[in-house]
Amino acid sequence: KQEVTQIPAALSVPEGENLVLNCSFTDSAIYNLQWFRQDPGKGLTSLLLIQSSQREQTSGRLNASLDKSSGRSTLYIAASQPGDSATYLCAGKKTSYDKVIFGPGTSLSVIP
Amino acid sequence: GAVVSQHPSWVICKSGTSVKIECRSLDFQATTMFWYRQFPKQSLMLMATSNEGSKATYEQGVEKDKFLINHASLTLSTLTVTSAHPEDSSFYICSASSWDSYEQYFGPGTRLTVT
């Protein structure tokens, strides 16, 4: 059974710092992996999607990487801002027909 | 990108009543739709998967008679919570994908409060 862990569970950093969020899958057979942002009481905002054939994706200050051999992904946020404060969820699936499994999330707080 | 909407965005109902939540794909045909539930400070848990025109497949532990899912068209799926109880209060999120897409597109969620 595929399980997803995210480390750390919570993170508080001063504004301007670069930071890394981690996501691990128990089964390294990953079809694709997505990073989402969720603000309190709100729905999900898709940040980056990485296919199994890709190693990383970048969007602005965000960079997500995927290491299939280890079943791990990292989300790198450069020059963090208070507006980045939110919960970040990683989610993936093993095959194109499989269901998406979500990690528990990392709660990020960027202090001005 | 593809857009998925949900209606209502929030709803309050009395215990014992039923409530219906709609999920629509606005600019693409959703061959598959997914319903998730999220309790406070927890992650999303998949409740069921529905393919257009077929019966939904429910995850283990989800009562199919309590959470009725209909996916009668390629742009609309509905989740009906029957005989709602306070413990059904949660954030319900749908997502949709088309046959030719790798990605699931998520709706904004519906917050249900049962009093």
PDB file of C-alpha atoms in Angstrom:
ATOM      1  CA  LYS A   1       0.000   0.000   0.000  1.00  0.00           C
ATOM      2  CA  GLN A   2       1.422   3.348  -1.050  1.00  0.00           C
ATOM      3  CA  GLU A   3       1.961   5.775   1.797  1.00  0.00           C
ATOM      4  CA  VAL A   4       3.268   9.305   1.704  1.00  0.00           C
ATOM      5  CA  THR A   5       5.177  11.152   4.392  1.00  0.00           C
ATOM      6  CA  GLN A   6       6.142  14.784   4.514  1.00  0.00           C
ATOM      7  CA  ILE A   7       8.911  16.295   6.574  1.00  0.00           C
ATOM      8  CA  PRO A   8       8.810  18.567   8.439  1.00  0.00           C
ATOM      9  CA  ALA A   9       5.220  18.668   9.630  1.00  0.00           C
ATOM     10  CA  ALA A  10       5.603  22.357  10.399  1.00  0.00           C
ATOM     11  CA  LEU A  11       8.201  24.958   9.588  1.00  0.00           C
ATOM     12  CA  SER A  12       8.652  28.566  10.615  1.00  0.00           C
ATOM     13  CA  VAL A  13      11.253  30.707   8.871  1.00  0.00           C
ATOM     14  CA  PRO A  14      12.099  34.404   8.648  1.00  0.00           C
ATOM     15  CA  GLU A  15      11.246  36.189   5.458  1.00  0.00           C
ATOM     16  CA  GLY A  16      13.873  35.896   2.735  1.00  0.00           C
ATOM     17  CA  GLU A  17      15.138  32.456   3.635  1.00  0.00           C
ATOM     18  CA  ASN A  18      15.356  29.628   1.139  1.00  0.00           C
ATOM     19  CA  LEU A  19      13.677  26.447   2.311  1.00  0.00           C
ATOM     20  CA  VAL A  20      13.133  22.830   1.345  1.00  0.00           C
ATOM     21  CA  LEU A  21      10.081  20.681   1.937  1.00  0.00           C
ATOM     22  CA  ASN A  22      10.391  16.930   1.671  1.00  0.00           C
ATOM     23  CA  CYS A  23       8.022  14.229   0.476  1.00  0.00           C
ATOM     24  CA  SER A  24       8.605  10.456   0.468  1.00  0.00           C
ATOM     25  CA  PHE A  25       6.657   7.565  -0.982  1.00  0.00           C
ATOM     26  CA  THR A  26       6.918   4.046   0.427  1.00  0.00           C
ATOM     27  CA  ASP A  27       6.655   2.624  -3.096  1.00  0.00           C
ATOM     28  CA  SER A  28       9.061   4.310  -5.503  1.00  0.00           C
ATOM     29  CA  ALA A  29       6.885   3.348  -8.480  1.00  0.00           C
ATOM     30  CA  ILE A  30       5.558   6.819  -9.205  1.00  0.00           C
ATOM     31  CA  TYR A  31       3.625   7.791 -12.320  1.00  0.00           C
ATOM     32  CA  ASN A  32       3.463  11.443 -11.448  1.00  0.00           C
ATOM     33  CA  LEU A  33       3.775  13.691  -8.451  1.00  0.00           C
ATOM     34  CA  GLN A  34       2.123  16.998  -7.708  1.00  0.00           C
ATOM     35  CA  TRP A  35       2.751  19.719  -5.162  1.00  0.00           C
ATOM     36  CA  PHE A  36      -0.212  21.731  -3.917  1.00  0.00           C
ATOM     37  CA  ARG A  37      -0.694  24.726  -1.714  1.00  0.00           C
ATOM     38  CA  GLN A  38      -3.675  25.043   0.608  1.00  0.00           C
ATOM     39  CA  ASP A  39      -4.553  28.194   2.482  1.00  0.00           C
ATOM     40  CA  PRO A  40      -6.611  27.851   5.691  1.00  0.00           C
ATOM     41  CA  GLY A  41     -10.216  26.959   4.919  1.00  0.00           C
ATOM     42  CA  LYS A  42      -9.576  26.986   1.196  1.00  0.00           C
ATOM     43  CA  GLY A  43      -9.218  24.473  -1.618  1.00  0.00           C
ATOM     44  CA  LEU A  44      -6.079  23.293  -3.324  1.00  0.00           C
ATOM     45  CA  THR A  45      -3.872  25.279  -5.661  1.00  0.00           C
ATOM     46  CA  SER A  46      -1.705  23.169  -7.929  1.00  0.00           C
ATOM     47  CA  LEU A  47       1.893  24.380  -7.907  1.00  0.00           C
ATOM     48  CA  LEU A  48       3.945  21.906  -9.910  1.00  0.00           C
ATOM     49  CA  LEU A  49       3.402  18.550 -11.598  1.00  0.00           C
ATOM     50  CA  ILE A  50       6.297  16.197 -12.308  1.00  0.00           C
ATOM     51  CA  GLN A  51       5.914  13.232 -14.594  1.00  0.00           C
ATOM     52  CA  SER A  52       7.948  10.097 -13.907  1.00  0.00           C
ATOM     53  CA  SER A  53      10.106  10.840 -16.947  1.00  0.00           C
ATOM     54  CA  GLN A  54      11.032  14.253 -15.547  1.00  0.00           C
ATOM     55  CA  ARG A  55      13.485  15.101 -12.790  1.00  0.00           C
ATOM     56  CA  GLU A  56      12.323  18.578 -11.908  1.00  0.00           C
ATOM     57  CA  GLN A  57       9.926  21.374 -12.655  1.00  0.00           C
ATOM     58  CA  THR A  58      10.268  25.084 -11.967  1.00  0.00           C
ATOM     59  CA  SER A  59       7.769  27.868 -11.606  1.00  0.00           C
ATOM     60  CA  GLY A  60       9.012  31.247 -10.448  1.00  0.00           C
ATOM     61  CA  ARG A  61      10.574  30.857  -7.003  1.00  0.00           C
ATOM     62  CA  LEU A  62       9.476  27.237  -6.766  1.00  0.00           C
ATOM     63  CA  ASN A  63      11.436  24.218  -7.877  1.00  0.00           C
ATOM     64  CA  ALA A  64      10.280  20.652  -7.411  1.00  0.00           C
ATOM     65  CA  SER A  65      12.476  17.641  -7.988  1.00  0.00           C
ATOM     66  CA  LEU A  66      11.751  13.941  -8.173  1.00  0.00           C
ATOM     67  CA  ASP A  67      14.135  11.101  -7.438  1.00  0.00           C
ATOM     68  CA  LYS A  68      12.341   7.987  -8.603  1.00  0.00           C
ATOM     69  CA  SER A  69      14.983   5.606  -7.356  1.00  0.00           C
ATOM     70  CA  SER A  70      14.366   6.651  -3.781  1.00  0.00           C
ATOM     71  CA  GLY A  71      10.722   7.673  -4.107  1.00  0.00           C
ATOM     72  CA  ARG A  72      11.455  11.168  -2.863  1.00  0.00           C
ATOM     73  CA  SER A  73      10.538  14.655  -3.952  1.00  0.00           C
ATOM     74  CA  THR A  74      11.579  18.039  -2.673  1.00  0.00           C
ATOM     75  CA  LEU A  75       9.955  21.419  -3.066  1.00  0.00           C
ATOM     76  CA  TYR A  76      12.427  24.263  -2.932  1.00  0.00           C
ATOM     77  CA  ILE A  77      11.129  27.759  -2.214  1.00  0.00           C
ATOM     78  CA  ALA A  78      13.572  30.569  -2.827  1.00  0.00           C
ATOM     79  CA  ALA A  79      13.499  33.906  -1.050  1.00  0.00           C
ATOM     80  CA  SER A  80      10.439  33.071   1.016  1.00  0.00           C
ATOM     81  CA  GLN A  81       7.749  35.705   1.568  1.00  0.00           C
ATOM     82  CA  PRO A  82       4.972  36.004   4.175  1.00  0.00           C
ATOM     83  CA  GLY A  83       2.505  35.281   1.378  1.00  0.00           C
ATOM     84  CA  ASP A  84       4.037  31.827   1.052  1.00  0.00           C
ATOM     85  CA  SER A  85       2.569  30.903   4.436  1.00  0.00           C
ATOM     86  CA  ALA A  86       0.236  27.965   3.838  1.00  0.00           C
ATOM     87  CA  THR A  87       0.089  24.191   4.019  1.00  0.00           C
ATOM     88  CA  TYR A  88       1.966  22.404   1.255  1.00  0.00           C
ATOM     89  CA  LEU A  89       0.761  18.975   0.185  1.00  0.00           C
ATOM     90  CA  CYS A  90       2.472  16.509  -2.072  1.00  0.00           C
ATOM     91  CA  ALA A  91       0.437  13.880  -3.874  1.00  0.00           C
ATOM     92  CA  GLY A  92       1.233  11.142  -6.324  1.00  0.00           C
ATOM     93  CA  LYS A  93       0.006   8.057  -8.051  1.00  0.00           C
ATOM     94  CA  LYS A  94       1.621   4.824  -9.168  1.00  0.00           C
ATOM     95  CA  THR A  95      -0.015   4.479 -12.570  1.00  0.00           C
ATOM     96  CA  SER A  96      -2.145   6.621 -14.831  1.00  0.00           C
ATOM     97  CA  TYR A  97      -5.232   4.756 -13.609  1.00  0.00           C
ATOM     98  CA  ASP A  98      -4.317   4.744  -9.953  1.00  0.00           C
ATOM     99  CA  LYS A  99      -5.795   7.019  -7.339  1.00  0.00           C
ATOM    100  CA  VAL A 100      -3.873   9.996  -6.052  1.00  0.00           C
ATOM    101  CA  ILE A 101      -2.449   9.575  -2.580  1.00  0.00           C
ATOM    102  CA  PHE A 102      -1.862  12.694  -0.499  1.00  0.00           C
ATOM    103  CA  GLY A 103       0.770  13.333   2.101  1.00  0.00           C
ATOM    104  CA  PRO A 104      -0.171  14.855   5.470  1.00  0.00           C
ATOM    105  CA  GLY A 105       1.232  18.245   4.512  1.00  0.00           C
ATOM    106  CA  THR A 106       3.808  20.698   5.809  1.00  0.00           C
ATOM    107  CA  SER A 107       2.509  23.828   7.491  1.00  0.00           C
ATOM    108  CA  LEU A 108       4.765  26.736   6.537  1.00  0.00           C
ATOM    109  CA  SER A 109       4.874  30.056   8.316  1.00  0.00           C
ATOM    110  CA  VAL A 110       7.079  32.821   6.943  1.00  0.00           C
ATOM    111  CA  ILE A 111       7.674  35.513   9.532  1.00  0.00           C
ATOM    112  CA  PRO A 112       7.992  39.116   8.286  1.00  0.00           C
TER     113      PRO A 112
ATOM    114  CA  GLY B   1      -5.613  25.463 -17.077  1.00  0.00           C
ATOM    115  CA  ALA B   2      -8.751  23.427 -16.650  1.00  0.00           C
ATOM    116  CA  VAL B   3     -11.319  24.740 -14.193  1.00  0.00           C
ATOM    117  CA  VAL B   4     -13.430  22.779 -11.763  1.00  0.00           C
ATOM    118  CA  SER B   5     -16.159  24.437  -9.735  1.00  0.00           C
ATOM    119  CA  GLN B   6     -18.106  23.304  -6.711  1.00  0.00           C
ATOM    120  CA  HIS B   7     -21.453  24.436  -5.418  1.00  0.00           C
ATOM    121  CA  PRO B   8     -22.216  25.419  -2.775  1.00  0.00           C
ATOM    122  CA  SER B   9     -18.956  26.674  -1.305  1.00  0.00           C
ATOM    123  CA  TRP B  10     -20.380  26.215   2.170  1.00  0.00           C
ATOM    124  CA  VAL B  11     -23.553  24.762   3.584  1.00  0.00           C
ATOM    125  CA  ILE B  12     -25.091  24.366   7.012  1.00  0.00           C
ATOM    126  CA  CYS B  13     -27.752  21.733   7.517  1.00  0.00           C
ATOM    127  CA  LYS B  14     -29.609  20.152  10.383  1.00  0.00           C
ATOM    128  CA  SER B  15     -28.866  16.661  11.583  1.00  0.00           C
ATOM    129  CA  GLY B  16     -30.954  14.076   9.731  1.00  0.00           C
ATOM    130  CA  THR B  17     -31.333  16.051   6.532  1.00  0.00           C
ATOM    131  CA  SER B  18     -29.614  15.408   3.208  1.00  0.00           C
ATOM    132  CA  VAL B  19     -27.393  17.786   1.313  1.00  0.00           C
ATOM    133  CA  LYS B  20     -26.179  17.689  -2.271  1.00  0.00           C
ATOM    134  CA  ILE B  21     -22.840  19.053  -3.471  1.00  0.00           C
ATOM    135  CA  GLU B  22     -22.160  19.654  -7.145  1.00  0.00           C
ATOM    136  CA  CYS B  23     -18.848  19.398  -8.948  1.00  0.00           C
ATOM    137  CA  ARG B  24     -18.555  20.746 -12.480  1.00  0.00           C
ATOM    138  CA  SER B  25     -15.769  20.754 -15.027  1.00  0.00           C
ATOM    139  CA  LEU B  26     -16.195  24.063 -16.804  1.00  0.00           C
ATOM    140  CA  ASP B  27     -13.990  23.781 -19.858  1.00  0.00           C
ATOM    141  CA  PHE B  28     -13.247  20.116 -20.374  1.00  0.00           C
ATOM    142  CA  GLN B  29     -14.955  16.763 -20.358  1.00  0.00           C
ATOM    143  CA  ALA B  30     -14.299  14.943 -17.112  1.00  0.00           C
ATOM    144  CA  THR B  31     -14.310  11.226 -17.742  1.00  0.00           C
ATOM    145  CA  THR B  32     -13.323  10.591 -14.141  1.00  0.00           C
ATOM    146  CA  MET B  33     -14.199  12.526 -11.021  1.00  0.00           C
ATOM    147  CA  PHE B  34     -12.937  12.018  -7.501  1.00  0.00           C
ATOM    148  CA  TRP B  35     -14.397  13.008  -4.155  1.00  0.00           C
ATOM    149  CA  TYR B  36     -12.198  13.720  -1.156  1.00  0.00           C
ATOM    150  CA  ARG B  37     -12.922  14.586   2.447  1.00  0.00           C
ATOM    151  CA  GLN B  38     -10.667  16.637   4.662  1.00  0.00           C
ATOM    152  CA  PHE B  39     -11.077  16.934   8.406  1.00  0.00           C
ATOM    153  CA  PRO B  40      -9.496  19.892  10.246  1.00  0.00           C
ATOM    154  CA  LYS B  41      -5.716  19.814  10.255  1.00  0.00           C
ATOM    155  CA  GLN B  42      -5.691  16.562   8.307  1.00  0.00           C
ATOM    156  CA  SER B  43      -4.858  15.709   4.752  1.00  0.00           C
ATOM    157  CA  LEU B  44      -7.268  14.751   1.993  1.00  0.00           C
ATOM    158  CA  MET B  45      -8.727  11.277   2.041  1.00  0.00           C
ATOM    159  CA  LEU B  46     -10.195   9.809  -1.107  1.00  0.00           C
ATOM    160  CA  MET B  47     -13.810   8.777  -0.659  1.00  0.00           C
ATOM    161  CA  ALA B  48     -14.740   7.511  -4.101  1.00  0.00           C
ATOM    162  CA  THR B  49     -13.903   7.516  -7.776  1.00  0.00           C
ATOM    163  CA  SER B  50     -16.560   7.842 -10.431  1.00  0.00           C
ATOM    164  CA  ASN B  51     -16.402   7.355 -14.158  1.00  0.00           C
ATOM    165  CA  GLU B  52     -19.044   8.986 -16.315  1.00  0.00           C
ATOM    166  CA  GLY B  53     -22.023   6.710 -16.742  1.00  0.00           C
ATOM    167  CA  SER B  54     -20.793   4.108 -14.260  1.00  0.00           C
ATOM    168  CA  LYS B  55     -21.306   3.420 -10.601  1.00  0.00           C
ATOM    169  CA  ALA B  56     -18.795   4.983  -8.271  1.00  0.00           C
ATOM    170  CA  THR B  57     -16.048   2.955  -6.654  1.00  0.00           C
ATOM    171  CA  TYR B  58     -15.871   3.658  -2.946  1.00  0.00           C
ATOM    172  CA  GLU B  59     -12.807   3.459  -0.738  1.00  0.00           C
ATOM    173  CA  GLN B  60     -12.766   1.074   2.150  1.00  0.00           C
ATOM    174  CA  GLY B  61     -14.698   2.415   5.107  1.00  0.00           C
ATOM    175  CA  VAL B  62     -16.829   4.857   3.119  1.00  0.00           C
ATOM    176  CA  GLU B  63     -20.536   4.072   3.309  1.00  0.00           C
ATOM    177  CA  LYS B  64     -21.926   4.061  -0.202  1.00  0.00           C
ATOM    178  CA  ASP B  65     -25.509   4.336   1.016  1.00  0.00           C
ATOM    179  CA  LYS B  66     -24.661   7.430   3.001  1.00  0.00           C
ATOM    180  CA  PHE B  67     -22.543   9.190   0.407  1.00  0.00           C
ATOM    181  CA  LEU B  68     -24.395   8.908  -2.884  1.00  0.00           C
ATOM    182  CA  ILE B  69     -22.349   9.808  -5.922  1.00  0.00           C
ATOM    183  CA  ASN B  70     -23.770  10.424  -9.367  1.00  0.00           C
ATOM    184  CA  HIS B  71     -21.703  11.127 -12.478  1.00  0.00           C
ATOM    185  CA  ALA B  72     -24.341  11.245 -15.148  1.00  0.00           C
ATOM    186  CA  SER B  73     -22.623  13.619 -17.535  1.00  0.00           C
ATOM    187  CA  LEU B  74     -19.091  14.472 -18.611  1.00  0.00           C
ATOM    188  CA  THR B  75     -19.246  17.808 -16.817  1.00  0.00           C
ATOM    189  CA  LEU B  76     -21.153  17.117 -13.626  1.00  0.00           C
ATOM    190  CA  SER B  77     -20.827  14.878 -10.616  1.00  0.00           C
ATOM    191  CA  THR B  78     -22.851  15.169  -7.432  1.00  0.00           C
ATOM    192  CA  LEU B  79     -22.233  13.974  -3.895  1.00  0.00           C
ATOM    193  CA  THR B  80     -25.287  13.630  -1.672  1.00  0.00           C
ATOM    194  CA  VAL B  81     -24.729  13.217   2.042  1.00  0.00           C
ATOM    195  CA  THR B  82     -27.842  11.443   3.278  1.00  0.00           C
ATOM    196  CA  SER B  83     -29.147  11.690   6.827  1.00  0.00           C
ATOM    197  CA  ALA B  84     -26.260  13.917   7.767  1.00  0.00           C
ATOM    198  CA  HIS B  85     -24.835  13.862  11.285  1.00  0.00           C
ATOM    199  CA  PRO B  86     -22.469  16.278  13.019  1.00  0.00           C
ATOM    200  CA  GLU B  87     -19.563  13.884  12.440  1.00  0.00           C
ATOM    201  CA  ASP B  88     -20.089  14.348   8.684  1.00  0.00           C
ATOM    202  CA  SER B  89     -19.068  17.977   9.070  1.00  0.00           C
ATOM    203  CA  SER B  90     -15.989  18.314   6.912  1.00  0.00           C
ATOM    204  CA  PHE B  91     -14.439  19.951   3.881  1.00  0.00           C
ATOM    205  CA  TYR B  92     -15.410  18.065   0.717  1.00  0.00           C
ATOM    206  CA  ILE B  93     -13.250  18.512  -2.361  1.00  0.00           C
ATOM    207  CA  CYS B  94     -13.794  17.101  -5.822  1.00  0.00           C
ATOM    208  CA  SER B  95     -11.333  16.710  -8.633  1.00  0.00           C
ATOM    209  CA  ALA B  96     -11.693  15.792 -12.269  1.00  0.00           C
ATOM    210  CA  SER B  97      -9.565  14.435 -15.044  1.00  0.00           C
ATOM    211  CA  SER B  98     -10.097  13.819 -18.711  1.00  0.00           C
ATOM    212  CA  TRP B  99      -9.098  10.704 -20.606  1.00  0.00           C
ATOM    213  CA  ASP B 100      -6.095  12.391 -22.180  1.00  0.00           C
ATOM    214  CA  SER B 101      -4.738  14.235 -19.138  1.00  0.00           C
ATOM    215  CA  TYR B 102      -2.097  13.210 -16.615  1.00  0.00           C
ATOM    216  CA  GLU B 103      -3.385  15.712 -14.131  1.00  0.00           C
ATOM    217  CA  GLN B 104      -6.315  15.952 -11.762  1.00  0.00           C
ATOM    218  CA  TYR B 105      -7.892  19.391 -11.480  1.00  0.00           C
ATOM    219  CA  PHE B 106      -9.307  20.254  -8.101  1.00  0.00           C
ATOM    220  CA  GLY B 107     -12.387  22.200  -7.163  1.00  0.00           C
ATOM    221  CA  PRO B 108     -12.352  24.884  -4.447  1.00  0.00           C
ATOM    222  CA  GLY B 109     -14.104  22.669  -1.922  1.00  0.00           C
ATOM    223  CA  THR B 110     -17.379  22.744  -0.018  1.00  0.00           C
ATOM    224  CA  ARG B 111     -17.470  23.187   3.730  1.00  0.00           C
ATOM    225  CA  LEU B 112     -20.322  21.230   5.286  1.00  0.00           C
ATOM    226  CA  THR B 113     -21.441  21.914   8.830  1.00  0.00           C
ATOM    227  CA  VAL B 114     -24.122  19.700  10.324  1.00  0.00           C
ATOM    228  CA  THR B 115     -25.784  21.099  13.435  1.00  0.00           C
TER     229      THR B 115
END
